[in-house]
Amino acid sequence: MLRLIPFLLALFLIAALLRVDFFFTLAYLFFGVYVLSRLGGQRALPQLAIRREFVRRAFHGDEVSVTVTVHNNGRLPLTWVHVRESLPVELGVPARQNHVLSLNPREARHLSYTLHCRKRGVYALGPLQVRTGDLFGLTPPASAEAPPDRLIVYPRVVPLEKLGLPTRSPLAAIPARTPLFEDPARVTGVRDYVPGDSLRRIHWTATASAGRLLVKNYRPAIARETVICLDLNAESYDIRGRYDAIELAITAAASVANHVIVRERQPAGLVTEARDKLTDVTARFVLPAQAGRAHLMNVLEALARAQFTQGCWFPQLVRKESMHLAWGTTLVIITGHEASLLETLAQLRQAGFPVALILVQSARPSAATRQRAALLHIPVYLLWRERDLESLA
């Protein structure tokens, strides 16, 4: 642009000296190009609005459609706009999405692509870079960058109810439909009076409003809770298949949580220590046992964010967190190495916690270990692949 200004001055000087209309026409033409280039280069980018739309959370195997909208809010057309989107290759798309387009005043264009969620995790979509400038290239292109957005892909969930998981297993023991004990301080609703109901159960306020006898429903005083203790210490898994083993362990944890919360409608929680992919720091994930699909989504999101870490002493983590659990809580221990856990498991059994041990891609326990586990009434399950989840029966 700086070189064009001396050229324009020289052209005007020649036109003024020679008084030739052709030179005046050229001078006016180049001056018009100069003005349009300045206006287009300086004002084009602030008039661009960019919006990325997609579902922020997805399940393993889903396909997520992403739409990028580029809108020209200005009164001048944009002859060229270069849009470049950076994407993770794990989602089955090229690492770069490049588009070049032109926009009329007030026009919006939509760019779409599809992500294939084949692997759990937290993924960054972006940053999205935009470049634009004048048609003649007389001014340097202006560029801007939109911040990335996060996509969370939940881990794979295997439906254990289709694999014959019995209710007698410590992993799936369902309490009786009619509880032996009820907590009179925890009212869950009302029902019609039936002969034999105690007069103490009558809800007098509801009875007066409804015009018929209604009695209180109480919540069971003791509910079966399950807490999944997941070992994500890299040293607990064999180095030759560490990545696959850890992914299988996470799949097992997600499947057990889904089975307990959805099929059995019982509370389930999660305890693990891992590197948080969202913040890139090592954190302790402790989700108290709760029921409901909303809580299951929280568990799956924690498992999606969790990455293996180094230096976490898993037995100490289990002992520390068990101190905050209610008596009788079922503990599902998922790890790749049981030798350092035997004393901890014995202490948990003595403290009144039913325990089940899931070993992922681990060598078969020795005869002494199996004998000790049998004496403690601790079932031990071996998982080498997803279909081995049927061994939980």
mmCIF file of C-alpha atoms in Angstrom:
data_model
loop_
_atom_site.group_PDB
_atom_site.id
_atom_site.type_symbol
_atom_site.label_atom_id
_atom_site.label_comp_id
_atom_site.label_asym_id
_atom_site.label_seq_id
_atom_site.Cartn_x
_atom_site.Cartn_y
_atom_site.Cartn_z
ATOM 1 C CA MET A 1 0.000 0.000 0.000
ATOM 2 C CA LEU A 2 2.842 2.408 0.764
ATOM 3 C CA ARG A 3 4.240 1.869 -2.749
ATOM 4 C CA LEU A 4 0.873 2.753 -4.305
ATOM 5 C CA ILE A 5 0.762 6.242 -2.771
ATOM 6 C CA PRO A 6 3.895 7.547 -4.602
ATOM 7 C CA PHE A 7 2.533 5.959 -7.786
ATOM 8 C CA LEU A 8 -0.775 7.838 -7.395
ATOM 9 C CA LEU A 9 1.024 11.126 -6.742
ATOM 10 C CA ALA A 10 3.215 10.628 -9.781
ATOM 11 C CA LEU A 11 0.171 9.745 -11.897
ATOM 12 C CA PHE A 12 -1.708 12.874 -10.808
ATOM 13 C CA LEU A 13 1.378 15.002 -11.497
ATOM 14 C CA ILE A 14 1.731 13.596 -15.023
ATOM 15 C CA ALA A 15 -2.000 14.085 -15.687
ATOM 16 C CA ALA A 16 -1.827 17.683 -14.458
ATOM 17 C CA LEU A 17 1.238 18.528 -16.574
ATOM 18 C CA LEU A 18 0.122 16.798 -19.777
ATOM 19 C CA ARG A 19 -3.593 17.504 -19.352
ATOM 20 C CA VAL A 20 -4.444 14.142 -20.933
ATOM 21 C CA ASP A 21 -7.879 12.696 -20.022
ATOM 22 C CA PHE A 22 -6.540 9.123 -20.151
ATOM 23 C CA PHE A 23 -4.097 9.811 -17.322
ATOM 24 C CA PHE A 24 -6.836 11.487 -15.256
ATOM 25 C CA THR A 25 -9.032 8.399 -15.770
ATOM 26 C CA LEU A 26 -6.232 6.119 -14.630
ATOM 27 C CA ALA A 27 -5.574 8.316 -11.618
ATOM 28 C CA TYR A 28 -9.246 8.275 -10.590
ATOM 29 C CA LEU A 29 -9.424 4.512 -11.157
ATOM 30 C CA PHE A 30 -6.400 3.735 -9.009
ATOM 31 C CA PHE A 31 -7.551 6.192 -6.355
ATOM 32 C CA GLY A 32 -10.921 4.410 -6.186
ATOM 33 C CA VAL A 33 -9.178 1.058 -5.875
ATOM 34 C CA TYR A 34 -7.053 2.512 -3.095
ATOM 35 C CA VAL A 35 -10.074 3.773 -1.148
ATOM 36 C CA LEU A 36 -12.013 0.507 -1.537
ATOM 37 C CA SER A 37 -8.974 -1.491 -0.433
ATOM 38 C CA ARG A 38 -8.566 0.629 2.670
ATOM 39 C CA LEU A 39 -12.241 0.345 3.561
ATOM 40 C CA GLY A 40 -12.355 -3.374 2.893
ATOM 41 C CA GLY A 41 -9.154 -4.195 4.742
ATOM 42 C CA GLN A 42 -9.851 -2.169 7.866
ATOM 43 C CA ARG A 43 -13.579 -2.733 8.320
ATOM 44 C CA ALA A 44 -14.119 -6.236 6.973
ATOM 45 C CA LEU A 45 -12.972 -8.340 9.902
ATOM 46 C CA PRO A 46 -14.891 -6.545 12.696
ATOM 47 C CA GLN A 47 -18.078 -7.082 10.701
ATOM 48 C CA LEU A 48 -17.625 -10.867 10.658
ATOM 49 C CA ALA A 49 -19.553 -12.947 13.225
ATOM 50 C CA ILE A 50 -18.620 -16.609 13.694
ATOM 51 C CA ARG A 51 -20.620 -19.185 15.624
ATOM 52 C CA ARG A 52 -19.940 -22.896 16.155
ATOM 53 C CA GLU A 53 -22.928 -25.090 17.050
ATOM 54 C CA PHE A 54 -22.845 -28.736 18.149
ATOM 55 C CA VAL A 55 -23.846 -31.071 20.976
ATOM 56 C CA ARG A 56 -21.238 -30.693 23.710
ATOM 57 C CA ARG A 57 -21.521 -34.252 25.094
ATOM 58 C CA ALA A 58 -21.804 -37.519 23.230
ATOM 59 C CA PHE A 59 -21.725 -41.253 23.842
ATOM 60 C CA HIS A 60 -19.175 -43.665 22.450
ATOM 61 C CA GLY A 61 -20.130 -44.477 18.851
ATOM 62 C CA ASP A 62 -22.231 -41.344 18.266
ATOM 63 C CA GLU A 63 -21.819 -39.044 15.290
ATOM 64 C CA VAL A 64 -21.824 -35.342 16.128
ATOM 65 C CA SER A 65 -22.729 -32.778 13.477
ATOM 66 C CA VAL A 66 -20.906 -29.446 13.751
ATOM 67 C CA THR A 67 -22.113 -26.312 11.993
ATOM 68 C CA VAL A 68 -19.916 -23.223 11.678
ATOM 69 C CA THR A 69 -21.842 -20.091 10.702
ATOM 70 C CA VAL A 70 -19.960 -17.162 9.144
ATOM 71 C CA HIS A 71 -22.091 -14.008 8.978
ATOM 72 C CA ASN A 72 -21.177 -10.729 7.253
ATOM 73 C CA ASN A 73 -22.856 -7.982 9.285
ATOM 74 C CA GLY A 74 -21.358 -5.181 7.226
ATOM 75 C CA ARG A 75 -22.700 -3.182 4.282
ATOM 76 C CA LEU A 76 -19.814 -4.061 1.996
ATOM 77 C CA PRO A 77 -19.316 -7.413 0.295
ATOM 78 C CA LEU A 78 -16.379 -9.595 1.256
ATOM 79 C CA THR A 79 -14.720 -10.948 -1.846
ATOM 80 C CA TRP A 80 -12.842 -13.677 -0.007
ATOM 81 C CA VAL A 81 -12.876 -15.171 3.486
ATOM 82 C CA HIS A 82 -10.556 -18.032 4.449
ATOM 83 C CA VAL A 83 -11.868 -20.179 7.323
ATOM 84 C CA ARG A 84 -9.572 -22.822 8.845
ATOM 85 C CA GLU A 85 -10.757 -25.101 11.649
ATOM 86 C CA SER A 86 -8.352 -27.276 13.679
ATOM 87 C CA LEU A 87 -9.805 -30.636 14.715
ATOM 88 C CA PRO A 88 -8.550 -33.743 16.591
ATOM 89 C CA VAL A 89 -7.769 -36.628 14.256
ATOM 90 C CA GLU A 90 -9.131 -39.092 16.870
ATOM 91 C CA LEU A 91 -12.637 -38.048 15.818
ATOM 92 C CA GLY A 92 -12.223 -39.398 12.306
ATOM 93 C CA VAL A 93 -11.850 -36.081 10.462
ATOM 94 C CA PRO A 94 -8.889 -34.316 8.816
ATOM 95 C CA ALA A 95 -6.771 -32.247 11.164
ATOM 96 C CA ARG A 96 -7.650 -29.132 9.162
ATOM 97 C CA GLN A 97 -10.954 -27.980 7.681
ATOM 98 C CA ASN A 98 -10.214 -25.274 5.065
ATOM 99 C CA HIS A 99 -12.900 -23.247 3.313
ATOM 100 C CA VAL A 100 -12.678 -20.168 1.109
ATOM 101 C CA LEU A 101 -15.908 -18.279 0.457
ATOM 102 C CA SER A 102 -17.310 -14.879 -0.469
ATOM 103 C CA LEU A 103 -20.079 -13.061 1.367
ATOM 104 C CA ASN A 104 -22.555 -10.451 0.236
ATOM 105 C CA PRO A 105 -23.694 -7.763 2.671
ATOM 106 C CA ARG A 106 -25.775 -9.288 5.503
ATOM 107 C CA GLU A 107 -25.196 -12.779 4.112
ATOM 108 C CA ALA A 108 -24.508 -15.862 6.258
ATOM 109 C CA ARG A 109 -22.874 -19.103 5.131
ATOM 110 C CA HIS A 110 -22.996 -22.427 6.954
ATOM 111 C CA LEU A 111 -20.096 -24.905 6.974
ATOM 112 C CA SER A 112 -20.812 -28.413 8.262
ATOM 113 C CA TYR A 113 -18.803 -31.510 9.124
ATOM 114 C CA THR A 114 -19.370 -34.677 11.144
ATOM 115 C CA LEU A 115 -17.321 -36.007 14.061
ATOM 116 C CA HIS A 116 -17.143 -39.759 14.728
ATOM 117 C CA CYS A 117 -16.924 -40.448 18.470
ATOM 118 C CA ARG A 118 -14.873 -43.640 18.426
ATOM 119 C CA LYS A 119 -12.851 -42.938 21.541
ATOM 120 C CA ARG A 120 -13.743 -41.488 24.930
ATOM 121 C CA GLY A 121 -12.088 -38.305 26.093
ATOM 122 C CA VAL A 122 -12.199 -34.520 26.091
ATOM 123 C CA TYR A 123 -11.516 -32.946 22.714
ATOM 124 C CA ALA A 124 -10.891 -29.354 21.669
ATOM 125 C CA LEU A 125 -12.605 -28.176 18.490
ATOM 126 C CA GLY A 126 -10.568 -25.258 17.246
ATOM 127 C CA PRO A 127 -9.137 -22.750 17.392
ATOM 128 C CA LEU A 128 -10.917 -21.424 14.321
ATOM 129 C CA GLN A 129 -8.853 -18.978 12.258
ATOM 130 C CA VAL A 130 -10.386 -16.464 9.844
ATOM 131 C CA ARG A 131 -8.505 -14.354 7.282
ATOM 132 C CA THR A 132 -9.909 -11.767 4.908
ATOM 133 C CA GLY A 133 -8.750 -8.783 2.897
ATOM 134 C CA ASP A 134 -9.330 -6.720 -0.226
ATOM 135 C CA LEU A 135 -9.733 -8.216 -3.670
ATOM 136 C CA PHE A 136 -6.563 -6.709 -5.098
ATOM 137 C CA GLY A 137 -4.251 -7.643 -2.264
ATOM 138 C CA LEU A 138 -3.127 -4.089 -1.722
ATOM 139 C CA THR A 139 -3.457 -4.323 2.052
ATOM 140 C CA PRO A 140 -2.154 -7.093 4.322
ATOM 141 C CA PRO A 141 -4.888 -9.651 5.142
ATOM 142 C CA ALA A 142 -6.580 -9.209 8.518
ATOM 143 C CA SER A 143 -6.902 -12.295 10.680
ATOM 144 C CA ALA A 144 -8.709 -13.303 13.862
ATOM 145 C CA GLU A 145 -9.015 -16.456 15.942
ATOM 146 C CA ALA A 146 -12.075 -17.875 17.689
ATOM 147 C CA PRO A 147 -11.386 -19.836 20.919
ATOM 148 C CA PRO A 148 -11.814 -23.618 20.926
ATOM 149 C CA ASP A 149 -14.885 -25.425 22.266
ATOM 150 C CA ARG A 150 -14.891 -28.673 24.230
ATOM 151 C CA LEU A 151 -16.516 -31.954 23.249
ATOM 152 C CA ILE A 152 -16.792 -34.663 25.917
ATOM 153 C CA VAL A 153 -17.194 -38.243 24.693
ATOM 154 C CA TYR A 154 -18.419 -40.671 27.335
ATOM 155 C CA PRO A 155 -16.728 -44.081 27.648
ATOM 156 C CA ARG A 156 -18.201 -47.186 26.120
ATOM 157 C CA VAL A 157 -20.954 -48.797 28.193
ATOM 158 C CA VAL A 158 -21.572 -52.541 27.913
ATOM 159 C CA PRO A 159 -25.139 -53.518 28.931
ATOM 160 C CA LEU A 160 -24.408 -56.025 31.671
ATOM 161 C CA GLU A 161 -28.064 -56.996 32.003
ATOM 162 C CA LYS A 162 -27.727 -58.790 28.672
ATOM 163 C CA LEU A 163 -24.737 -60.752 29.892
ATOM 164 C CA GLY A 164 -26.531 -62.689 32.628
ATOM 165 C CA LEU A 165 -25.286 -60.750 35.663
ATOM 166 C CA PRO A 166 -27.155 -62.416 38.564
ATOM 167 C CA THR A 167 -28.643 -60.505 41.448
ATOM 168 C CA ARG A 168 -26.780 -62.727 43.903
ATOM 169 C CA SER A 169 -23.477 -61.266 42.834
ATOM 170 C CA PRO A 170 -22.000 -58.693 45.211
ATOM 171 C CA LEU A 171 -21.912 -56.420 42.173
ATOM 172 C CA ALA A 172 -25.649 -56.578 41.621
ATOM 173 C CA ALA A 173 -27.318 -57.538 44.881
ATOM 174 C CA ILE A 174 -30.750 -55.904 44.810
ATOM 175 C CA PRO A 175 -32.392 -55.276 48.180
ATOM 176 C CA ALA A 176 -35.844 -56.600 48.888
ATOM 177 C CA ARG A 177 -38.778 -54.726 47.368
ATOM 178 C CA THR A 178 -40.406 -54.471 50.791
ATOM 179 C CA PRO A 179 -37.832 -53.144 53.261
ATOM 180 C CA LEU A 180 -37.696 -54.562 56.758
ATOM 181 C CA PHE A 181 -36.971 -51.159 58.292
ATOM 182 C CA GLU A 182 -38.206 -47.710 57.398
ATOM 183 C CA ASP A 183 -37.094 -44.259 58.469
ATOM 184 C CA PRO A 184 -40.124 -42.264 59.754
ATOM 185 C CA ALA A 185 -38.179 -39.023 59.294
ATOM 186 C CA ARG A 186 -37.894 -39.547 55.510
ATOM 187 C CA VAL A 187 -41.362 -39.304 53.907
ATOM 188 C CA THR A 188 -41.424 -40.054 50.182
ATOM 189 C CA GLY A 189 -45.156 -39.627 49.524
ATOM 190 C CA VAL A 190 -48.638 -40.785 50.510
ATOM 191 C CA ARG A 191 -50.951 -43.652 49.598
ATOM 192 C CA ASP A 192 -54.451 -44.795 50.428
ATOM 193 C CA TYR A 193 -55.113 -46.316 53.808
ATOM 194 C CA VAL A 194 -55.489 -50.117 53.904
ATOM 195 C CA PRO A 195 -56.667 -52.171 56.884
ATOM 196 C CA GLY A 196 -53.741 -52.966 59.143
ATOM 197 C CA ASP A 197 -51.920 -49.638 58.685
ATOM 198 C CA SER A 198 -50.881 -48.001 61.929
ATOM 199 C CA LEU A 199 -52.706 -44.833 62.917
ATOM 200 C CA ARG A 200 -49.299 -43.221 63.341
ATOM 201 C CA ARG A 201 -48.807 -43.402 59.585
ATOM 202 C CA ILE A 202 -51.893 -41.333 58.756
ATOM 203 C CA HIS A 203 -51.037 -38.048 57.023
ATOM 204 C CA TRP A 204 -53.730 -35.834 58.529
ATOM 205 C CA THR A 205 -53.069 -32.784 56.371
ATOM 206 C CA ALA A 206 -53.264 -34.762 53.113
ATOM 207 C CA THR A 207 -56.308 -36.646 54.441
ATOM 208 C CA ALA A 208 -58.155 -33.386 55.106
ATOM 209 C CA SER A 209 -57.330 -32.074 51.613
ATOM 210 C CA ALA A 210 -58.237 -35.280 49.761
ATOM 211 C CA GLY A 211 -61.296 -36.189 51.816
ATOM 212 C CA ARG A 212 -60.099 -39.783 52.346
ATOM 213 C CA LEU A 213 -57.616 -41.511 54.605
ATOM 214 C CA LEU A 214 -54.048 -41.267 53.346
ATOM 215 C CA VAL A 215 -50.952 -42.710 55.007
ATOM 216 C CA LYS A 216 -47.289 -41.801 54.678
ATOM 217 C CA ASN A 217 -44.745 -43.728 52.623
ATOM 218 C CA TYR A 218 -41.323 -43.923 54.237
ATOM 219 C CA ARG A 219 -37.952 -44.409 52.621
ATOM 220 C CA PRO A 220 -36.011 -47.542 53.651
ATOM 221 C CA ALA A 221 -33.716 -46.868 56.571
ATOM 222 C CA ILE A 222 -30.841 -48.794 54.961
ATOM 223 C CA ALA A 223 -30.264 -48.666 51.189
ATOM 224 C CA ARG A 224 -27.682 -50.690 49.283
ATOM 225 C CA GLU A 225 -24.970 -48.410 47.900
ATOM 226 C CA THR A 226 -22.180 -49.295 45.494
ATOM 227 C CA VAL A 227 -18.913 -47.398 45.148
ATOM 228 C CA ILE A 228 -16.582 -48.164 42.246
ATOM 229 C CA CYS A 229 -12.904 -47.740 43.139
ATOM 230 C CA LEU A 230 -10.960 -47.436 39.895
ATOM 231 C CA ASP A 231 -7.171 -47.728 39.822
ATOM 232 C CA LEU A 232 -5.688 -45.438 37.153
ATOM 233 C CA ASN A 233 -2.094 -45.644 38.337
ATOM 234 C CA ALA A 234 -0.074 -46.574 35.255
ATOM 235 C CA GLU A 235 2.250 -48.780 37.317
ATOM 236 C CA SER A 236 -0.652 -51.089 38.202
ATOM 237 C CA TYR A 237 -0.917 -52.276 34.585
ATOM 238 C CA ASP A 238 1.557 -54.169 32.451
ATOM 239 C CA ILE A 239 3.515 -51.795 30.240
ATOM 240 C CA ARG A 240 3.078 -53.927 27.106
ATOM 241 C CA GLY A 241 -0.698 -53.416 26.960
ATOM 242 C CA ARG A 242 -1.124 -50.534 29.383
ATOM 243 C CA TYR A 243 -3.276 -48.308 27.195
ATOM 244 C CA ASP A 244 -5.758 -51.054 26.244
ATOM 245 C CA ALA A 245 -5.913 -52.322 29.827
ATOM 246 C CA ILE A 246 -6.721 -48.891 31.250
ATOM 247 C CA GLU A 247 -9.400 -48.309 28.618
ATOM 248 C CA LEU A 248 -10.931 -51.692 29.455
ATOM 249 C CA ALA A 249 -10.879 -50.823 33.157
ATOM 250 C CA ILE A 250 -12.722 -47.578 32.449
ATOM 251 C CA THR A 251 -15.247 -49.444 30.291
ATOM 252 C CA ALA A 252 -15.824 -51.896 33.145
ATOM 253 C CA ALA A 253 -16.358 -49.044 35.615
ATOM 254 C CA ALA A 254 -18.815 -47.294 33.298
ATOM 255 C CA SER A 255 -20.710 -50.546 32.660
ATOM 256 C CA VAL A 256 -21.032 -51.411 36.352
ATOM 257 C CA ALA A 257 -22.204 -47.875 37.174
ATOM 258 C CA ASN A 258 -24.777 -47.993 34.376
ATOM 259 C CA HIS A 259 -26.008 -51.409 35.515
ATOM 260 C CA VAL A 260 -26.421 -50.391 39.153
ATOM 261 C CA ILE A 261 -28.027 -46.997 38.510
ATOM 262 C CA VAL A 262 -30.204 -47.724 35.467
ATOM 263 C CA ARG A 263 -31.178 -51.381 35.726
ATOM 264 C CA GLU A 264 -31.192 -51.823 39.497
ATOM 265 C CA ARG A 265 -32.141 -48.206 40.282
ATOM 266 C CA GLN A 266 -29.711 -48.143 43.173
ATOM 267 C CA PRO A 267 -27.130 -45.526 44.214
ATOM 268 C CA ALA A 268 -23.610 -45.824 42.817
ATOM 269 C CA GLY A 269 -20.501 -43.689 43.222
ATOM 270 C CA LEU A 270 -16.959 -43.413 41.923
ATOM 271 C CA VAL A 271 -13.546 -42.978 43.511
ATOM 272 C CA THR A 272 -10.376 -42.587 41.479
ATOM 273 C CA GLU A 273 -7.294 -40.422 41.155
ATOM 274 C CA ALA A 274 -6.221 -39.454 37.657
ATOM 275 C CA ARG A 275 -4.982 -36.698 35.425
ATOM 276 C CA ASP A 276 -7.927 -34.525 34.469
ATOM 277 C CA LYS A 277 -7.904 -33.999 30.696
ATOM 278 C CA LEU A 278 -10.003 -30.859 31.138
ATOM 279 C CA THR A 279 -7.529 -29.070 33.427
ATOM 280 C CA ASP A 280 -4.399 -31.145 32.683
ATOM 281 C CA VAL A 281 -3.636 -31.619 36.401
ATOM 282 C CA THR A 282 -3.843 -34.686 38.632
ATOM 283 C CA ALA A 283 -7.081 -34.647 40.598
ATOM 284 C CA ARG A 284 -9.086 -36.942 42.840
ATOM 285 C CA PHE A 285 -12.540 -37.761 41.512
ATOM 286 C CA VAL A 286 -14.877 -38.594 44.396
ATOM 287 C CA LEU A 287 -18.565 -38.881 43.487
ATOM 288 C CA PRO A 288 -20.716 -40.035 46.435
ATOM 289 C CA ALA A 289 -23.195 -42.814 45.760
ATOM 290 C CA GLN A 290 -26.419 -41.439 44.308
ATOM 291 C CA ALA A 291 -29.230 -42.733 42.133
ATOM 292 C CA GLY A 292 -30.708 -41.291 38.953
ATOM 293 C CA ARG A 293 -29.618 -40.854 35.357
ATOM 294 C CA ALA A 294 -28.355 -37.338 36.002
ATOM 295 C CA HIS A 295 -25.822 -38.735 38.474
ATOM 296 C CA LEU A 296 -24.869 -41.456 35.984
ATOM 297 C CA MET A 297 -24.000 -38.714 33.482
ATOM 298 C CA ASN A 298 -21.723 -37.146 36.106
ATOM 299 C CA VAL A 299 -19.974 -40.495 36.610
ATOM 300 C CA LEU A 300 -19.540 -41.013 32.864
ATOM 301 C CA GLU A 301 -18.202 -37.486 32.433
ATOM 302 C CA ALA A 302 -15.620 -38.066 35.166
ATOM 303 C CA LEU A 303 -14.563 -41.289 33.427
ATOM 304 C CA ALA A 304 -14.342 -39.442 30.110
ATOM 305 C CA ARG A 305 -12.028 -36.830 31.607
ATOM 306 C CA ALA A 306 -9.837 -39.254 33.564
ATOM 307 C CA GLN A 307 -6.417 -40.189 32.160
ATOM 308 C CA PHE A 308 -3.868 -42.490 33.787
ATOM 309 C CA THR A 309 -1.381 -40.928 36.145
ATOM 310 C CA GLN A 310 1.866 -41.794 37.914
ATOM 311 C CA GLY A 311 2.659 -42.187 41.594
ATOM 312 C CA CYS A 312 -0.858 -42.697 42.975
ATOM 313 C CA TRP A 313 -0.825 -45.302 45.775
ATOM 314 C CA PHE A 314 -4.188 -46.927 45.133
ATOM 315 C CA PRO A 315 -4.535 -48.950 48.390
ATOM 316 C CA GLN A 316 -4.066 -45.776 50.426
ATOM 317 C CA LEU A 317 -6.716 -44.011 48.323
ATOM 318 C CA VAL A 318 -9.209 -46.821 48.916
ATOM 319 C CA ARG A 319 -8.581 -46.926 52.667
ATOM 320 C CA LYS A 320 -8.903 -43.165 53.019
ATOM 321 C CA GLU A 321 -12.130 -42.858 51.054
ATOM 322 C CA SER A 322 -13.730 -45.898 52.723
ATOM 323 C CA MET A 323 -13.657 -44.001 56.014
ATOM 324 C CA HIS A 324 -16.405 -41.732 54.644
ATOM 325 C CA LEU A 325 -18.683 -44.537 53.424
ATOM 326 C CA ALA A 326 -21.759 -45.924 55.129
ATOM 327 C CA TRP A 327 -21.508 -49.349 56.710
ATOM 328 C CA GLY A 328 -22.437 -52.091 54.263
ATOM 329 C CA THR A 329 -21.516 -50.171 51.111
ATOM 330 C CA THR A 330 -20.507 -52.535 48.324
ATOM 331 C CA LEU A 331 -17.025 -51.762 46.988
ATOM 332 C CA VAL A 332 -16.095 -52.721 43.435
ATOM 333 C CA ILE A 333 -12.295 -52.601 43.122
ATOM 334 C CA ILE A 334 -11.006 -52.377 39.538
ATOM 335 C CA THR A 335 -7.250 -52.650 39.072
ATOM 336 C CA GLY A 336 -4.561 -54.474 37.128
ATOM 337 C CA HIS A 337 -2.541 -55.767 40.084
ATOM 338 C CA GLU A 338 -3.863 -57.237 43.326
ATOM 339 C CA ALA A 339 -0.729 -58.061 45.346
ATOM 340 C CA SER A 340 -0.570 -54.702 47.151
ATOM 341 C CA LEU A 341 -4.320 -54.712 47.779
ATOM 342 C CA LEU A 342 -4.765 -57.897 49.795
ATOM 343 C CA GLU A 343 -4.248 -56.325 53.215
ATOM 344 C CA THR A 344 -6.515 -53.420 52.307
ATOM 345 C CA LEU A 345 -9.242 -55.775 51.077
ATOM 346 C CA ALA A 346 -9.023 -57.779 54.304
ATOM 347 C CA GLN A 347 -9.420 -54.585 56.346
ATOM 348 C CA LEU A 348 -12.417 -53.542 54.280
ATOM 349 C CA ARG A 349 -14.121 -56.898 54.799
ATOM 350 C CA GLN A 350 -13.507 -56.741 58.530
ATOM 351 C CA ALA A 351 -14.998 -53.225 58.567
ATOM 352 C CA GLY A 352 -18.241 -54.563 57.103
ATOM 353 C CA PHE A 353 -17.859 -53.687 53.414
ATOM 354 C CA PRO A 354 -18.789 -56.320 50.792
ATOM 355 C CA VAL A 355 -15.958 -56.283 48.250
ATOM 356 C CA ALA A 356 -15.628 -57.507 44.669
ATOM 357 C CA LEU A 357 -12.277 -57.422 42.856
ATOM 358 C CA ILE A 358 -11.986 -57.002 39.075
ATOM 359 C CA LEU A 359 -8.514 -57.623 37.624
ATOM 360 C CA VAL A 360 -7.976 -56.186 34.147
ATOM 361 C CA GLN A 361 -5.499 -57.930 31.841
ATOM 362 C CA SER A 362 -3.673 -59.307 34.848
ATOM 363 C CA ALA A 363 -2.003 -62.650 35.419
ATOM 364 C CA ARG A 364 -4.146 -65.229 37.160
ATOM 365 C CA PRO A 365 -3.822 -64.828 40.934
ATOM 366 C CA SER A 366 -1.754 -67.428 42.747
ATOM 367 C CA ALA A 367 -3.397 -70.274 44.623
ATOM 368 C CA ALA A 368 -2.608 -68.565 47.940
ATOM 369 C CA THR A 369 -4.232 -65.343 46.778
ATOM 370 C CA ARG A 370 -7.344 -67.153 45.557
ATOM 371 C CA GLN A 371 -7.573 -69.087 48.809
ATOM 372 C CA ARG A 372 -7.306 -65.930 50.890
ATOM 373 C CA ALA A 373 -9.916 -64.171 48.747
ATOM 374 C CA ALA A 374 -12.248 -67.142 49.200
ATOM 375 C CA LEU A 375 -11.792 -67.028 52.983
ATOM 376 C CA LEU A 376 -12.681 -63.333 52.921
ATOM 377 C CA HIS A 377 -15.670 -64.020 50.614
ATOM 378 C CA ILE A 378 -14.225 -61.704 47.966
ATOM 379 C CA PRO A 379 -15.117 -62.731 44.389
ATOM 380 C CA VAL A 380 -12.305 -62.177 41.895
ATOM 381 C CA TYR A 381 -13.031 -61.576 38.210
ATOM 382 C CA LEU A 382 -10.527 -61.531 35.334
ATOM 383 C CA LEU A 383 -11.096 -59.275 32.323
ATOM 384 C CA TRP A 384 -9.047 -59.485 29.165
ATOM 385 C CA ARG A 385 -11.584 -58.115 26.673
ATOM 386 C CA GLU A 386 -15.033 -56.569 26.747
ATOM 387 C CA ARG A 387 -16.867 -59.841 26.283
ATOM 388 C CA ASP A 388 -15.228 -61.099 29.468
ATOM 389 C CA LEU A 389 -17.592 -58.808 31.370
ATOM 390 C CA GLU A 390 -19.961 -61.773 31.384
ATOM 391 C CA SER A 391 -17.584 -63.293 33.965
ATOM 392 C CA LEU A 392 -19.189 -60.924 36.465
ATOM 393 C CA ALA A 393 -22.046 -63.418 36.653
#
